[in-house]
Short mmCIF file of N, CA and C in Angstrom, two decimals:
data_model
loop_
_atom_site.label_atom_id
_atom_site.label_comp_id
_atom_site.label_asym_id
_atom_site.label_seq_id
_atom_site.Cartn_x
_atom_site.Cartn_y
_atom_site.Cartn_z
N MET Q 1 12.46 65.86 27.37
CA MET Q 1 11.72 65.45 26.19
C MET Q 1 10.24 65.33 26.54
N SER Q 2 9.44 65.84 25.65
CA SER Q 2 8.00 65.71 25.85
C SER Q 2 7.40 65.02 24.63
N LEU Q 3 7.67 63.72 24.52
CA LEU Q 3 7.13 62.95 23.40
C LEU Q 3 5.68 62.61 23.69
N THR Q 4 4.82 62.87 22.72
CA THR Q 4 3.39 62.63 22.92
C THR Q 4 2.90 61.36 22.25
N GLN Q 5 3.76 60.73 21.42
CA GLN Q 5 3.30 59.57 20.66
C GLN Q 5 4.01 58.28 21.06
N LEU Q 6 5.32 58.35 21.28
CA LEU Q 6 6.10 57.17 21.64
C LEU Q 6 5.65 56.65 23.01
N GLY Q 7 5.34 55.36 23.07
CA GLY Q 7 4.90 54.77 24.34
C GLY Q 7 3.44 54.98 24.64
N HIS Q 8 2.70 55.57 23.70
CA HIS Q 8 1.27 55.83 23.89
C HIS Q 8 0.49 55.26 22.71
N ALA Q 9 -0.72 54.82 22.96
CA ALA Q 9 -1.61 54.45 21.87
C ALA Q 9 -1.94 55.74 21.12
N THR Q 10 -1.60 55.76 19.84
CA THR Q 10 -1.75 56.99 19.06
C THR Q 10 -2.47 56.67 17.76
N PRO Q 11 -3.62 57.29 17.51
CA PRO Q 11 -4.31 57.03 16.24
C PRO Q 11 -3.56 57.65 15.07
N LEU Q 12 -3.78 57.10 13.90
CA LEU Q 12 -3.20 57.65 12.68
C LEU Q 12 -3.79 59.04 12.45
N PRO Q 13 -2.94 60.05 12.24
CA PRO Q 13 -3.47 61.39 11.98
C PRO Q 13 -4.36 61.40 10.73
N ALA Q 14 -5.34 62.26 10.72
CA ALA Q 14 -6.29 62.32 9.62
C ALA Q 14 -5.67 62.83 8.33
N ASP Q 15 -4.63 63.65 8.43
CA ASP Q 15 -3.98 64.21 7.25
C ASP Q 15 -2.58 64.69 7.63
N PRO Q 16 -1.72 64.92 6.64
CA PRO Q 16 -0.35 65.34 6.95
C PRO Q 16 -0.25 66.66 7.70
N GLU Q 17 -1.20 67.55 7.48
CA GLU Q 17 -1.14 68.86 8.15
C GLU Q 17 -1.29 68.74 9.66
N THR Q 18 -2.05 67.77 10.13
CA THR Q 18 -2.25 67.61 11.58
C THR Q 18 -1.26 66.63 12.20
N ALA Q 19 -0.50 65.91 11.37
CA ALA Q 19 0.50 64.98 11.89
C ALA Q 19 1.65 65.74 12.53
N VAL Q 20 2.21 65.18 13.58
CA VAL Q 20 3.29 65.82 14.33
C VAL Q 20 4.56 64.98 14.18
N LEU Q 21 5.62 65.60 13.68
CA LEU Q 21 6.93 64.94 13.64
C LEU Q 21 7.67 65.35 14.91
N GLU Q 22 7.95 64.38 15.75
CA GLU Q 22 8.64 64.66 17.00
C GLU Q 22 10.13 64.35 16.86
N THR Q 23 10.92 64.98 17.70
CA THR Q 23 12.37 64.77 17.66
C THR Q 23 12.88 64.40 19.05
N VAL Q 24 14.06 63.80 19.03
CA VAL Q 24 14.78 63.49 20.26
C VAL Q 24 16.20 64.01 20.10
N PRO Q 25 16.90 64.26 21.20
CA PRO Q 25 18.27 64.76 21.08
C PRO Q 25 19.18 63.73 20.40
N ASN Q 26 20.07 64.21 19.58
CA ASN Q 26 21.06 63.36 18.93
C ASN Q 26 22.09 62.95 19.98
N PRO Q 27 22.29 61.65 20.22
CA PRO Q 27 23.26 61.24 21.22
C PRO Q 27 24.71 61.44 20.77
N HIS Q 28 24.91 61.76 19.49
CA HIS Q 28 26.26 61.97 18.97
C HIS Q 28 26.34 63.29 18.19
N PRO Q 29 25.99 64.41 18.83
CA PRO Q 29 26.09 65.68 18.11
C PRO Q 29 27.55 65.95 17.74
N GLY Q 30 27.74 66.53 16.58
CA GLY Q 30 29.09 66.82 16.13
C GLY Q 30 29.74 65.68 15.37
N SER Q 31 29.10 64.51 15.36
CA SER Q 31 29.60 63.37 14.57
C SER Q 31 28.85 63.32 13.25
N LEU Q 32 29.60 63.16 12.17
CA LEU Q 32 28.99 63.07 10.85
C LEU Q 32 28.62 61.62 10.57
N TYR Q 33 27.33 61.34 10.51
CA TYR Q 33 26.86 60.00 10.18
C TYR Q 33 25.52 60.10 9.47
N LEU Q 34 25.14 58.98 8.85
CA LEU Q 34 23.92 58.94 8.04
C LEU Q 34 22.87 58.08 8.73
N VAL Q 35 21.64 58.55 8.71
CA VAL Q 35 20.49 57.77 9.17
C VAL Q 35 19.60 57.56 7.96
N ARG Q 36 19.12 56.32 7.79
CA ARG Q 36 18.25 56.01 6.65
C ARG Q 36 16.92 55.47 7.16
N PHE Q 37 15.83 56.04 6.67
CA PHE Q 37 14.49 55.51 6.86
C PHE Q 37 14.01 55.01 5.50
N THR Q 38 13.46 53.81 5.47
CA THR Q 38 12.92 53.24 4.24
C THR Q 38 11.45 52.92 4.47
N ALA Q 39 10.61 53.41 3.58
CA ALA Q 39 9.17 53.15 3.66
C ALA Q 39 8.76 52.50 2.34
N PRO Q 40 8.86 51.16 2.24
CA PRO Q 40 8.59 50.49 0.97
C PRO Q 40 7.12 50.37 0.60
N GLU Q 41 6.23 50.75 1.50
CA GLU Q 41 4.79 50.61 1.23
C GLU Q 41 4.04 51.91 1.46
N PHE Q 42 4.66 53.04 1.09
CA PHE Q 42 4.02 54.34 1.23
C PHE Q 42 2.82 54.44 0.29
N THR Q 43 1.73 55.02 0.78
CA THR Q 43 0.55 55.21 -0.06
C THR Q 43 -0.02 56.61 0.10
N SER Q 44 -0.58 57.11 -0.98
CA SER Q 44 -1.33 58.37 -0.99
C SER Q 44 -2.41 58.22 -2.05
N LEU Q 45 -3.13 59.29 -2.32
CA LEU Q 45 -4.19 59.25 -3.33
C LEU Q 45 -3.91 60.25 -4.43
N CYS Q 46 -4.27 59.91 -5.65
CA CYS Q 46 -4.21 60.86 -6.75
C CYS Q 46 -5.22 61.98 -6.45
N PRO Q 47 -4.79 63.24 -6.53
CA PRO Q 47 -5.72 64.33 -6.19
C PRO Q 47 -6.83 64.54 -7.21
N ILE Q 48 -6.71 63.94 -8.38
CA ILE Q 48 -7.71 64.11 -9.43
C ILE Q 48 -8.71 62.96 -9.42
N THR Q 49 -8.19 61.73 -9.44
CA THR Q 49 -9.05 60.55 -9.58
C THR Q 49 -9.40 59.90 -8.25
N GLY Q 50 -8.62 60.16 -7.23
CA GLY Q 50 -8.83 59.49 -5.94
C GLY Q 50 -8.28 58.08 -5.91
N GLN Q 51 -7.64 57.64 -6.99
CA GLN Q 51 -7.05 56.31 -7.04
C GLN Q 51 -5.80 56.25 -6.15
N PRO Q 52 -5.50 55.09 -5.60
CA PRO Q 52 -4.32 54.99 -4.74
C PRO Q 52 -3.02 55.05 -5.54
N ASP Q 53 -2.03 55.67 -4.95
CA ASP Q 53 -0.67 55.72 -5.49
C ASP Q 53 0.24 55.05 -4.46
N PHE Q 54 1.25 54.34 -4.95
CA PHE Q 54 2.15 53.59 -4.09
C PHE Q 54 3.58 54.00 -4.40
N ALA Q 55 4.40 54.08 -3.36
CA ALA Q 55 5.80 54.45 -3.55
C ALA Q 55 6.69 53.71 -2.57
N HIS Q 56 7.93 53.62 -2.94
CA HIS Q 56 9.00 53.15 -2.05
C HIS Q 56 9.84 54.39 -1.76
N LEU Q 57 9.79 54.86 -0.51
CA LEU Q 57 10.54 56.06 -0.12
C LEU Q 57 11.82 55.68 0.59
N VAL Q 58 12.89 56.42 0.30
CA VAL Q 58 14.15 56.29 1.02
C VAL Q 58 14.55 57.68 1.47
N ILE Q 59 14.63 57.87 2.79
CA ILE Q 59 15.02 59.16 3.37
C ILE Q 59 16.37 58.97 4.05
N ASP Q 60 17.36 59.69 3.57
CA ASP Q 60 18.70 59.68 4.17
C ASP Q 60 18.96 61.06 4.76
N TYR Q 61 19.47 61.09 5.99
CA TYR Q 61 19.83 62.39 6.55
C TYR Q 61 21.01 62.27 7.49
N ALA Q 62 21.76 63.37 7.55
CA ALA Q 62 22.87 63.51 8.49
C ALA Q 62 22.35 64.41 9.61
N PRO Q 63 22.11 63.85 10.79
CA PRO Q 63 21.52 64.66 11.86
C PRO Q 63 22.49 65.69 12.42
N ASP Q 64 21.91 66.72 12.99
CA ASP Q 64 22.68 67.72 13.72
C ASP Q 64 22.35 67.54 15.19
N ALA Q 65 21.57 68.44 15.77
CA ALA Q 65 21.27 68.36 17.21
C ALA Q 65 20.12 67.40 17.53
N ALA Q 66 19.27 67.11 16.53
CA ALA Q 66 18.07 66.31 16.82
C ALA Q 66 17.91 65.18 15.81
N LEU Q 67 17.24 64.13 16.27
CA LEU Q 67 16.84 63.00 15.42
C LEU Q 67 15.33 63.01 15.31
N VAL Q 68 14.80 62.59 14.17
CA VAL Q 68 13.35 62.41 14.06
C VAL Q 68 12.98 61.10 14.75
N GLU Q 69 12.00 61.17 15.62
CA GLU Q 69 11.54 59.98 16.35
C GLU Q 69 10.76 59.11 15.37
N SER Q 70 11.11 57.82 15.29
CA SER Q 70 10.61 56.96 14.22
C SER Q 70 9.11 56.68 14.28
N LYS Q 71 8.52 56.57 15.47
CA LYS Q 71 7.08 56.33 15.51
C LYS Q 71 6.32 57.54 14.95
N SER Q 72 6.78 58.73 15.28
CA SER Q 72 6.10 59.92 14.75
C SER Q 72 6.26 59.99 13.23
N LEU Q 73 7.41 59.54 12.71
CA LEU Q 73 7.58 59.51 11.26
C LEU Q 73 6.63 58.50 10.63
N LYS Q 74 6.50 57.34 11.25
CA LYS Q 74 5.58 56.31 10.74
C LYS Q 74 4.15 56.86 10.69
N LEU Q 75 3.73 57.55 11.73
CA LEU Q 75 2.38 58.12 11.75
C LEU Q 75 2.22 59.24 10.73
N PHE Q 76 3.26 60.07 10.59
CA PHE Q 76 3.24 61.14 9.59
C PHE Q 76 3.09 60.55 8.19
N LEU Q 77 3.90 59.54 7.86
CA LEU Q 77 3.81 58.93 6.54
C LEU Q 77 2.46 58.25 6.34
N GLY Q 78 1.94 57.61 7.37
CA GLY Q 78 0.64 56.97 7.29
C GLY Q 78 -0.49 57.95 7.07
N SER Q 79 -0.30 59.20 7.48
CA SER Q 79 -1.35 60.21 7.33
C SER Q 79 -1.61 60.56 5.87
N PHE Q 80 -0.72 60.15 4.97
CA PHE Q 80 -0.91 60.40 3.54
C PHE Q 80 -1.87 59.39 2.90
N ARG Q 81 -2.22 58.35 3.63
CA ARG Q 81 -3.03 57.26 3.08
C ARG Q 81 -4.33 57.75 2.45
N ASN Q 82 -4.96 58.75 3.03
CA ASN Q 82 -6.20 59.30 2.49
C ASN Q 82 -6.04 60.74 2.02
N HIS Q 83 -4.82 61.11 1.71
CA HIS Q 83 -4.48 62.47 1.30
C HIS Q 83 -4.24 62.51 -0.21
N GLY Q 84 -4.87 63.43 -0.88
CA GLY Q 84 -4.69 63.58 -2.32
C GLY Q 84 -3.60 64.58 -2.65
N ALA Q 85 -2.55 64.13 -3.31
CA ALA Q 85 -1.46 65.01 -3.74
C ALA Q 85 -0.67 64.30 -4.84
N PHE Q 86 -0.09 65.09 -5.73
CA PHE Q 86 0.74 64.52 -6.77
C PHE Q 86 2.02 63.96 -6.18
N HIS Q 87 2.68 63.07 -6.90
CA HIS Q 87 3.89 62.41 -6.42
C HIS Q 87 4.96 63.42 -5.99
N GLU Q 88 5.14 64.44 -6.81
CA GLU Q 88 6.16 65.45 -6.53
C GLU Q 88 5.84 66.19 -5.23
N ASP Q 89 4.58 66.53 -5.03
CA ASP Q 89 4.17 67.25 -3.82
C ASP Q 89 4.37 66.39 -2.58
N CYS Q 90 3.99 65.12 -2.66
CA CYS Q 90 4.19 64.23 -1.51
C CYS Q 90 5.67 64.11 -1.17
N THR Q 91 6.49 63.79 -2.15
CA THR Q 91 7.90 63.53 -1.90
C THR Q 91 8.61 64.76 -1.34
N VAL Q 92 8.51 65.87 -2.03
CA VAL Q 92 9.21 67.09 -1.59
C VAL Q 92 8.58 67.63 -0.30
N GLY Q 93 7.26 67.52 -0.17
CA GLY Q 93 6.60 67.98 1.06
C GLY Q 93 7.04 67.20 2.28
N ILE Q 94 7.20 65.89 2.14
CA ILE Q 94 7.69 65.06 3.26
C ILE Q 94 9.09 65.53 3.65
N ALA Q 95 9.95 65.73 2.66
CA ALA Q 95 11.32 66.16 2.96
C ALA Q 95 11.35 67.51 3.66
N LYS Q 96 10.55 68.45 3.20
CA LYS Q 96 10.56 69.79 3.82
C LYS Q 96 10.02 69.76 5.25
N ARG Q 97 9.00 68.95 5.51
CA ARG Q 97 8.50 68.81 6.89
C ARG Q 97 9.57 68.19 7.78
N PHE Q 98 10.26 67.19 7.27
CA PHE Q 98 11.34 66.52 7.99
C PHE Q 98 12.43 67.52 8.35
N VAL Q 99 12.86 68.32 7.37
CA VAL Q 99 13.90 69.32 7.58
C VAL Q 99 13.44 70.35 8.62
N ALA Q 100 12.20 70.79 8.53
CA ALA Q 100 11.69 71.77 9.49
C ALA Q 100 11.66 71.20 10.91
N ALA Q 101 11.40 69.91 11.03
CA ALA Q 101 11.29 69.30 12.36
C ALA Q 101 12.63 69.14 13.05
N CYS Q 102 13.64 68.65 12.31
CA CYS Q 102 14.90 68.32 13.02
C CYS Q 102 16.11 69.10 12.56
N VAL Q 103 15.99 69.94 11.54
CA VAL Q 103 17.08 70.78 11.03
C VAL Q 103 18.37 69.97 10.88
N PRO Q 104 18.37 68.99 9.96
CA PRO Q 104 19.56 68.16 9.81
C PRO Q 104 20.70 68.90 9.11
N THR Q 105 21.88 68.35 9.21
CA THR Q 105 23.02 68.87 8.47
C THR Q 105 22.78 68.72 6.98
N TRP Q 106 22.14 67.61 6.60
CA TRP Q 106 21.87 67.32 5.19
C TRP Q 106 20.76 66.29 5.11
N LEU Q 107 19.98 66.35 4.03
CA LEU Q 107 18.91 65.37 3.80
C LEU Q 107 18.72 65.17 2.31
N ARG Q 108 18.41 63.91 1.95
CA ARG Q 108 17.94 63.62 0.60
C ARG Q 108 16.79 62.64 0.72
N ILE Q 109 15.87 62.73 -0.23
CA ILE Q 109 14.76 61.79 -0.28
C ILE Q 109 14.65 61.28 -1.71
N ALA Q 110 14.35 60.00 -1.82
CA ALA Q 110 14.10 59.37 -3.11
C ALA Q 110 12.70 58.77 -3.04
N GLY Q 111 11.85 59.17 -3.93
CA GLY Q 111 10.50 58.62 -4.02
C GLY Q 111 10.37 57.83 -5.31
N TYR Q 112 10.33 56.51 -5.17
CA TYR Q 112 10.19 55.62 -6.32
C TYR Q 112 8.72 55.23 -6.41
N TRP Q 113 8.00 55.89 -7.29
CA TRP Q 113 6.56 55.71 -7.41
C TRP Q 113 6.25 54.62 -8.42
N TYR Q 114 5.33 53.76 -8.07
CA TYR Q 114 4.91 52.68 -8.97
C TYR Q 114 4.05 53.26 -10.08
N PRO Q 115 4.09 52.65 -11.26
CA PRO Q 115 3.39 53.23 -12.41
C PRO Q 115 1.87 53.24 -12.25
N ARG Q 116 1.30 54.30 -12.74
CA ARG Q 116 -0.14 54.38 -13.01
C ARG Q 116 -0.22 55.01 -14.37
N GLY Q 117 -1.02 54.47 -15.24
CA GLY Q 117 -1.07 54.97 -16.61
C GLY Q 117 0.16 54.59 -17.40
N GLY Q 118 0.90 53.60 -16.91
CA GLY Q 118 2.05 53.11 -17.64
C GLY Q 118 3.34 53.87 -17.44
N ILE Q 119 3.34 54.90 -16.58
CA ILE Q 119 4.55 55.71 -16.41
C ILE Q 119 4.94 55.75 -14.94
N PRO Q 120 6.11 55.18 -14.57
CA PRO Q 120 6.59 55.37 -13.21
C PRO Q 120 7.17 56.79 -13.08
N ILE Q 121 6.98 57.39 -11.94
CA ILE Q 121 7.53 58.73 -11.69
C ILE Q 121 8.42 58.61 -10.46
N ASP Q 122 9.69 58.92 -10.62
CA ASP Q 122 10.63 58.92 -9.50
C ASP Q 122 10.97 60.37 -9.18
N VAL Q 123 10.93 60.70 -7.90
CA VAL Q 123 11.14 62.08 -7.46
C VAL Q 123 12.30 62.09 -6.46
N PHE Q 124 13.29 62.95 -6.71
CA PHE Q 124 14.47 63.05 -5.86
C PHE Q 124 14.67 64.50 -5.43
N TRP Q 125 15.03 64.70 -4.17
CA TRP Q 125 15.25 66.07 -3.65
C TRP Q 125 16.29 65.99 -2.55
N GLN Q 126 17.13 67.00 -2.46
CA GLN Q 126 18.06 67.07 -1.34
C GLN Q 126 18.28 68.53 -0.96
N THR Q 127 18.81 68.71 0.23
CA THR Q 127 18.99 70.07 0.75
C THR Q 127 20.17 70.78 0.13
N GLY Q 128 21.07 70.05 -0.48
CA GLY Q 128 22.28 70.62 -1.09
C GLY Q 128 23.30 69.51 -1.24
N PRO Q 129 24.54 69.87 -1.56
CA PRO Q 129 25.56 68.84 -1.68
C PRO Q 129 25.76 68.10 -0.36
N ALA Q 130 26.06 66.82 -0.47
CA ALA Q 130 26.34 66.03 0.74
C ALA Q 130 27.62 66.54 1.40
N PRO Q 131 27.66 66.56 2.72
CA PRO Q 131 28.88 67.00 3.41
C PRO Q 131 30.07 66.10 3.05
N ALA Q 132 31.23 66.70 2.93
CA ALA Q 132 32.45 65.95 2.65
C ALA Q 132 32.67 64.91 3.74
N GLY Q 133 32.97 63.70 3.32
CA GLY Q 133 33.25 62.64 4.27
C GLY Q 133 32.04 61.82 4.70
N LEU Q 134 30.84 62.22 4.28
CA LEU Q 134 29.64 61.47 4.65
C LEU Q 134 29.52 60.25 3.74
N TRP Q 135 29.41 59.06 4.34
CA TRP Q 135 29.25 57.84 3.55
C TRP Q 135 27.82 57.75 3.06
N LEU Q 136 27.63 57.69 1.75
CA LEU Q 136 26.30 57.62 1.15
C LEU Q 136 26.14 56.28 0.44
N PRO Q 137 25.49 55.32 1.08
CA PRO Q 137 25.23 54.07 0.38
C PRO Q 137 24.21 54.28 -0.72
N ASP Q 138 24.23 53.39 -1.70
CA ASP Q 138 23.24 53.40 -2.77
C ASP Q 138 21.86 53.25 -2.14
N PRO Q 139 20.83 53.94 -2.67
CA PRO Q 139 19.49 53.79 -2.09
C PRO Q 139 18.95 52.36 -2.13
N GLY Q 140 19.49 51.53 -3.03
CA GLY Q 140 19.10 50.13 -3.03
C GLY Q 140 17.79 49.81 -3.72
N VAL Q 141 17.25 50.76 -4.46
CA VAL Q 141 15.99 50.53 -5.15
C VAL Q 141 16.28 50.51 -6.65
N PRO Q 142 16.09 49.37 -7.30
CA PRO Q 142 16.38 49.32 -8.73
C PRO Q 142 15.37 50.14 -9.53
N PRO Q 143 15.76 50.63 -10.70
CA PRO Q 143 14.80 51.34 -11.54
C PRO Q 143 13.69 50.40 -11.99
N TYR Q 144 12.55 50.96 -12.28
CA TYR Q 144 11.41 50.15 -12.69
C TYR Q 144 11.70 49.50 -14.04
N ARG Q 145 11.44 48.19 -14.12
CA ARG Q 145 11.70 47.46 -15.36
C ARG Q 145 10.47 46.74 -15.89
N GLY Q 146 9.34 47.00 -15.37
CA GLY Q 146 8.14 46.33 -15.84
C GLY Q 146 8.12 44.87 -15.42
N ARG Q 147 7.51 44.06 -16.22
CA ARG Q 147 7.33 42.65 -15.86
C ARG Q 147 8.42 41.76 -16.44
N GLY Q 148 9.43 42.29 -17.05
CA GLY Q 148 10.41 41.41 -17.66
C GLY Q 148 11.73 41.98 -17.65
#
């Protein structure tokens, strides 16, 4: 393994394009199981107004040969802080980078975006049907209900 971020002082990447998602070998290859990453304070910028956008992300994946190393994922997600992109682009783009990095058996992402302009936008994407026998817990994020 040649991890460049774990165990090292690593600055936040300037943008998602320069961020590196690192992987480690799956200690249980051939076993069907689910890994969940939750990022309840994800931020990016509106590409038009530059205003901040906030989301609660839930990434579920069934690993194959590799796992995404969590510090590199944290830095990758943090690189969106000053990046302008629409909610759909952020959510699906994160999932596609994740898939490219570790080639999981299956992945789904749920992006629960907080309202701006009075409209919450939730974005969901997955690589295909979940494998038979994979336990899929509820994402655990209630739908937006406003203040009451």
